Amino acid sequence: MLIVANWKAYVEERERVKKLYALAKRLTSATKVAIILAPSAPQLGFLAPRNTSKVAFAAQDISLTTGGPHTGEVTAAAFAALGATYTIVGHSERRAKGETRETTAQKVAHAVANGLTPILCVGEKERDTEGRYLADVRADLEGALESIAPKERSRIIVAYEPVWAINKTFDDAISVTDLAEMALYIRKVLAELSTAKTSAKTTVLYGGSVEPENIRGLAAGSDVDGFLVGHASVDPVMFAALVKALS
Ligand code: 13P
């Protein structure tokens, strides 16, 4: 099982950064759960080059630019040079600030070209009764996978994050049945876009109000390989409980 801790902009104090990293290190050596930390860019620059553990690092986003006169952009190559090996791409909080599906697809290709494994976020804004939410997820997957060569497609990690379930509490998160259905649907679409073998090998995560109360049920009742966690990943007690629940 894999947990990706998306610290978003929650963590600002240096002491807190150090404590959360130390906890992740401890948990990753004490359990079989793989942990990827996605801190902000300056924090990644502080932690990743000193990393002596199995904890891996992800950027929260990458710029589409390459090196040059682009004030304020943080490039994929700069993240990779610090030791990041993953990047979140197309998070709904970036899309809410104007990132389009096309841009997300370009970022997937750009991440792969720069040696970063994309953690592609897909997910509908709301659930309708006609099943349009399935078409939303399909369009996200098609755009992203078609941006890269077929042989690279198994490298993408897919994080299903329904926007309506993000930043709430466990009782507003997705039900086990709905997640099980969506995980199957994602694997079906992945098989259509690549091969059944690639689809089965692809890491599929769920994100959206994952807390100690619901993580075990979601893991046991659906075909996901782990979780992309926001607010509970920056609370040491909750984060430790999440990892222990999966181990
Ligand atoms: P929450 O776990 O805070 O709902 O956030 C989910 C998320 O957006 C992770 O990327």
GROMACS .gro file of C-alpha atoms and ligand atoms in nm:
model
  257
    1MET     CA    1   0.000   0.000   0.000
    2LEU     CA    2   0.107   0.354  -0.074
    3ILE     CA    3   0.024   0.681   0.100
    4VAL     CA    4   0.098   1.010  -0.069
    5ALA     CA    5   0.093   1.295   0.182
    6ASN     CA    6  -0.011   1.614   0.007
    7TRP     CA    7   0.086   1.883   0.255
    8LYS     CA    8  -0.078   2.147   0.032
    9ALA     CA    9  -0.005   2.488   0.195
   10TYR     CA   10  -0.081   2.369   0.548
   11VAL     CA   11   0.276   2.341   0.674
   12GLU     CA   12   0.473   2.663   0.707
   13GLU     CA   13   0.688   2.633   1.019
   14ARG     CA   14   1.030   2.475   0.988
   15GLU     CA   15   0.995   2.275   1.310
   16ARG     CA   16   0.670   2.125   1.185
   17VAL     CA   17   0.837   2.029   0.856
   18LYS     CA   18   1.112   1.849   1.045
   19LYS     CA   19   0.870   1.668   1.276
   20LEU     CA   20   0.644   1.546   0.997
   21TYR     CA   21   0.945   1.421   0.801
   22ALA     CA   22   1.086   1.242   1.106
   23LEU     CA   23   0.749   1.075   1.161
   24ALA     CA   24   0.728   0.963   0.797
   25LYS     CA   25   1.078   0.819   0.824
   26ARG     CA   26   0.988   0.626   1.138
   27LEU     CA   27   0.665   0.494   0.992
   28THR     CA   28   0.823   0.385   0.667
   29SER     CA   29   1.090   0.184   0.843
   30ALA     CA   30   0.843   0.031   1.091
   31THR     CA   31   0.578  -0.075   0.836
   32LYS     CA   32   0.547  -0.201   0.479
   33VAL     CA   33   0.353   0.109   0.374
   34ALA     CA   34   0.535   0.317   0.113
   35ILE     CA   35   0.523   0.691   0.182
   36ILE     CA   36   0.562   0.975  -0.063
   37LEU     CA   37   0.571   1.326   0.082
   38ALA     CA   38   0.451   1.618  -0.127
   39PRO     CA   39   0.562   1.929   0.059
   40SER     CA   40   0.579   2.279  -0.086
   41ALA     CA   41   0.873   2.355  -0.316
   42PRO     CA   42   1.101   2.521  -0.057
   43GLN     CA   43   1.033   2.243   0.193
   44LEU     CA   44   1.109   1.979  -0.068
   45GLY     CA   45   1.435   2.163  -0.133
   46PHE     CA   46   1.513   2.144   0.237
   47LEU     CA   47   1.419   1.779   0.293
   48ALA     CA   48   1.483   1.581  -0.024
   49PRO     CA   49   1.858   1.640  -0.065
   50ARG     CA   50   1.916   1.526   0.298
   51ASN     CA   51   1.683   1.226   0.274
   52THR     CA   52   1.840   0.907   0.402
   53SER     CA   53   1.524   0.699   0.420
   54LYS     CA   54   1.280   0.514   0.196
   55VAL     CA   55   1.047   0.814   0.200
   56ALA     CA   56   1.013   0.951  -0.154
   57PHE     CA   57   0.929   1.305  -0.260
   58ALA     CA   58   0.675   1.452  -0.497
   59ALA     CA   59   0.631   1.806  -0.622
   60GLN     CA   60   0.276   1.935  -0.571
   61ASP     CA   61   0.277   2.074  -0.925
   62ILE     CA   62   0.531   2.148  -1.198
   63SER     CA   63   0.567   2.432  -1.439
   64LEU     CA   64   0.534   2.355  -1.808
   65THR     CA   65   0.830   2.580  -1.879
   66THR     CA   66   1.189   2.470  -1.904
   67GLY     CA   67   1.478   2.681  -1.774
   68GLY     CA   68   1.478   3.041  -1.894
   69PRO     CA   69   1.327   3.382  -1.831
   70HIS     CA   70   1.017   3.266  -1.639
   71THR     CA   71   1.002   3.444  -1.304
   72GLY     CA   72   0.825   3.246  -1.036
   73GLU     CA   73   0.807   2.915  -1.221
   74VAL     CA   74   0.947   2.597  -1.064
   75THR     CA   75   1.048   2.356  -1.335
   76ALA     CA   76   1.028   1.978  -1.339
   77ALA     CA   77   1.404   1.956  -1.389
   78ALA     CA   78   1.463   2.172  -1.079
   79PHE     CA   79   1.246   1.939  -0.869
   80ALA     CA   80   1.420   1.632  -1.012
   81ALA     CA   81   1.762   1.783  -0.937
   82LEU     CA   82   1.665   1.811  -0.569
   83GLY     CA   83   1.566   1.446  -0.549
   84ALA     CA   84   1.193   1.451  -0.625
   85THR     CA   85   1.091   1.140  -0.815
   86TYR     CA   86   0.717   1.209  -0.846
   87THR     CA   87   0.491   1.503  -0.912
   88ILE     CA   88   0.122   1.554  -0.851
   89VAL     CA   89  -0.039   1.674  -1.174
   90GLY     CA   90  -0.383   1.822  -1.233
   91HIS     CA   91  -0.491   1.852  -0.870
   92SER     CA   92  -0.840   2.000  -0.851
   93GLU     CA   93  -0.702   2.290  -0.648
   94ARG     CA   94  -0.479   2.378  -0.947
   95ARG     CA   95  -0.767   2.324  -1.189
   96ALA     CA   96  -0.980   2.559  -0.975
   97LYS     CA   97  -0.714   2.822  -1.044
   98GLY     CA   98  -0.748   2.781  -1.419
   99GLU     CA   99  -0.548   2.472  -1.516
  100THR     CA  100  -0.724   2.304  -1.807
  101ARG     CA  101  -0.744   1.936  -1.894
  102GLU     CA  102  -0.510   2.006  -2.188
  103THR     CA  103  -0.252   2.169  -1.960
  104THR     CA  104  -0.272   1.876  -1.721
  105ALA     CA  105  -0.210   1.636  -2.011
  106GLN     CA  106   0.092   1.843  -2.122
  107LYS     CA  107   0.227   1.835  -1.767
  108VAL     CA  108   0.199   1.458  -1.759
  109ALA     CA  109   0.417   1.436  -2.072
  110HIS     CA  110   0.655   1.700  -1.936
  111ALA     CA  111   0.690   1.516  -1.603
  112VAL     CA  112   0.771   1.188  -1.779
  113ALA     CA  113   1.021   1.363  -2.009
  114ASN     CA  114   1.197   1.499  -1.700
  115GLY     CA  115   1.211   1.169  -1.515
  116LEU     CA  116   0.927   1.238  -1.271
  117THR     CA  117   0.644   0.988  -1.224
  118PRO     CA  118   0.314   1.173  -1.258
  119ILE     CA  119   0.048   1.127  -0.991
  120LEU     CA  120  -0.242   1.224  -1.211
  121CYS     CA  121  -0.548   1.355  -1.029
  122VAL     CA  122  -0.882   1.281  -1.192
  123GLY     CA  123  -1.231   1.322  -1.058
  124GLU     CA  124  -1.568   1.479  -1.110
  125LYS     CA  125  -1.690   1.800  -0.949
  126GLU     CA  126  -2.021   1.644  -0.860
  127ARG     CA  127  -2.210   1.317  -0.896
  128ASP     CA  128  -2.509   1.334  -1.128
  129THR     CA  129  -2.768   1.062  -1.171
  130GLU     CA  130  -2.706   1.016  -1.546
  131GLY     CA  131  -2.347   0.899  -1.502
  132ARG     CA  132  -2.182   1.204  -1.657
  133TYR     CA  133  -1.922   1.185  -1.380
  134LEU     CA  134  -1.788   0.872  -1.549
  135ALA     CA  135  -1.737   1.065  -1.873
  136ASP     CA  136  -1.544   1.332  -1.680
  137VAL     CA  137  -1.305   1.075  -1.539
  138ARG     CA  138  -1.267   0.908  -1.879
  139ALA     CA  139  -1.183   1.242  -2.045
  140ASP     CA  140  -0.918   1.316  -1.781
  141LEU     CA  141  -0.759   0.976  -1.834
  142GLU     CA  142  -0.773   0.994  -2.213
  143GLY     CA  143  -0.613   1.337  -2.228
  144ALA     CA  144  -0.331   1.239  -1.996
  145LEU     CA  145  -0.253   0.894  -2.133
  146GLU     CA  146  -0.267   1.000  -2.494
  147SER     CA  147  -0.003   1.265  -2.422
  148ILE     CA  148   0.262   0.996  -2.370
  149ALA     CA  149   0.389   0.692  -2.560
  150PRO     CA  150   0.207   0.362  -2.494
  151LYS     CA  151   0.515   0.210  -2.331
  152GLU     CA  152   0.526   0.492  -2.074
  153ARG     CA  153   0.160   0.460  -1.974
  154SER     CA  154   0.210   0.209  -1.695
  155ARG     CA  155   0.429   0.466  -1.517
  156ILE     CA  156   0.139   0.696  -1.438
  157ILE     CA  157  -0.013   0.679  -1.093
  158VAL     CA  158  -0.382   0.762  -1.108
  159ALA     CA  159  -0.536   0.937  -0.807
  160TYR     CA  160  -0.914   0.944  -0.812
  161GLU     CA  161  -1.010   1.254  -0.618
  162PRO     CA  162  -1.375   1.350  -0.653
  163VAL     CA  163  -1.382   1.724  -0.593
  164TRP     CA  164  -1.697   1.703  -0.381
  165ALA     CA  165  -1.524   1.477  -0.130
  166ILE     CA  166  -1.212   1.687  -0.073
  167ASN     CA  167  -1.143   1.874   0.249
  168LYS     CA  168  -1.437   1.737   0.444
  169THR     CA  169  -1.445   1.469   0.711
  170PHE     CA  170  -1.462   1.093   0.676
  171ASP     CA  171  -1.842   1.079   0.687
  172ASP     CA  172  -1.860   1.302   0.377
  173ALA     CA  173  -1.606   1.093   0.185
  174ILE     CA  174  -1.697   0.841  -0.083
  175SER     CA  175  -1.870   0.517   0.016
  176VAL     CA  176  -1.685   0.191  -0.020
  177THR     CA  177  -1.929   0.074  -0.287
  178ASP     CA  178  -1.891   0.387  -0.497
  179LEU     CA  179  -1.513   0.372  -0.470
  180ALA     CA  180  -1.509   0.005  -0.567
  181GLU     CA  181  -1.718   0.087  -0.874
  182MET     CA  182  -1.496   0.378  -0.973
  183ALA     CA  183  -1.174   0.183  -0.926
  184LEU     CA  184  -1.311  -0.083  -1.162
  185TYR     CA  185  -1.416   0.182  -1.411
  186ILE     CA  186  -1.072   0.347  -1.403
  187ARG     CA  187  -0.903   0.013  -1.469
  188LYS     CA  188  -1.144  -0.056  -1.755
  189VAL     CA  189  -1.061   0.278  -1.919
  190LEU     CA  190  -0.689   0.226  -1.859
  191ALA     CA  191  -0.712  -0.115  -2.027
  192GLU     CA  192  -0.878   0.047  -2.329
  193LEU     CA  193  -0.608   0.313  -2.346
  194SER     CA  194  -0.319   0.072  -2.298
  195THR     CA  195  -0.342  -0.299  -2.228
  196ALA     CA  196  -0.516  -0.512  -1.968
  197LYS     CA  197  -0.174  -0.597  -1.825
  198THR     CA  198  -0.074  -0.232  -1.795
  199SER     CA  199  -0.408  -0.145  -1.639
  200ALA     CA  200  -0.371  -0.418  -1.377
  201LYS     CA  201  -0.019  -0.297  -1.296
  202THR     CA  202  -0.114   0.071  -1.266
  203THR     CA  203  -0.120   0.219  -0.918
  204VAL     CA  204  -0.465   0.362  -0.849
  205LEU     CA  205  -0.515   0.580  -0.542
  206TYR     CA  206  -0.814   0.742  -0.378
  207GLY     CA  207  -0.812   1.091  -0.225
  208GLY     CA  208  -1.080   1.297  -0.053
  209SER     CA  209  -1.136   1.310   0.323
  210VAL     CA  210  -0.938   1.001   0.401
  211GLU     CA  211  -0.913   0.979   0.779
  212PRO     CA  212  -0.830   0.704   1.031
  213GLU     CA  213  -1.202   0.624   1.055
  214ASN     CA  214  -1.251   0.529   0.689
  215ILE     CA  215  -0.913   0.428   0.548
  216ARG     CA  216  -0.928   0.060   0.637
  217GLY     CA  217  -1.276   0.010   0.497
  218LEU     CA  218  -1.191   0.190   0.172
  219ALA     CA  219  -0.873  -0.017   0.132
  220ALA     CA  220  -1.041  -0.348   0.207
  221GLY     CA  221  -1.353  -0.290   0.000
  222SER     CA  222  -1.206  -0.160  -0.325
  223ASP     CA  223  -0.926  -0.231  -0.570
  224VAL     CA  224  -0.714   0.075  -0.483
  225ASP     CA  225  -0.344   0.056  -0.410
  226GLY     CA  226  -0.333   0.341  -0.165
  227PHE     CA  227  -0.438   0.694  -0.083
  228LEU     CA  228  -0.362   1.057  -0.158
  229VAL     CA  229  -0.418   1.233   0.171
  230GLY     CA  230  -0.451   1.605   0.243
  231HIS     CA  231  -0.541   1.743   0.586
  232ALA     CA  232  -0.494   1.417   0.776
  233SER     CA  233  -0.137   1.391   0.645
  234VAL     CA  234  -0.026   1.704   0.832
  235ASP     CA  235  -0.168   1.595   1.166
  236PRO     CA  236   0.093   1.364   1.324
  237VAL     CA  237  -0.162   1.161   1.522
  238MET     CA  238  -0.391   1.110   1.225
  239PHE     CA  239  -0.104   1.038   0.986
  240ALA     CA  240   0.044   0.773   1.213
  241ALA     CA  241  -0.302   0.617   1.251
  242LEU     CA  242  -0.350   0.612   0.871
  243VAL     CA  243  -0.023   0.433   0.809
  244LYS     CA  244  -0.084   0.186   1.092
  245ALA     CA  245  -0.432   0.112   0.962
  246LEU     CA  246  -0.279   0.000   0.630
  247SER     CA  247   0.011  -0.197   0.769
  24813P     P1  248  -0.825   1.599   0.202
  24813P     O1  249  -0.766   1.467   0.247
  24813P     O2  250  -0.790   1.713   0.293
  24813P     O3  251  -0.970   1.587   0.172
  24813P     O4  252  -0.752   1.635   0.065
  24813P     C1  253  -0.751   1.542  -0.037
  24813P     C2  254  -0.660   1.593  -0.140
  24813P     O5  255  -0.693   1.688  -0.210
  24813P     C3  256  -0.528   1.530  -0.153
  24813P     O6  257  -0.463   1.570  -0.269
   0.00000   0.00000   0.00000
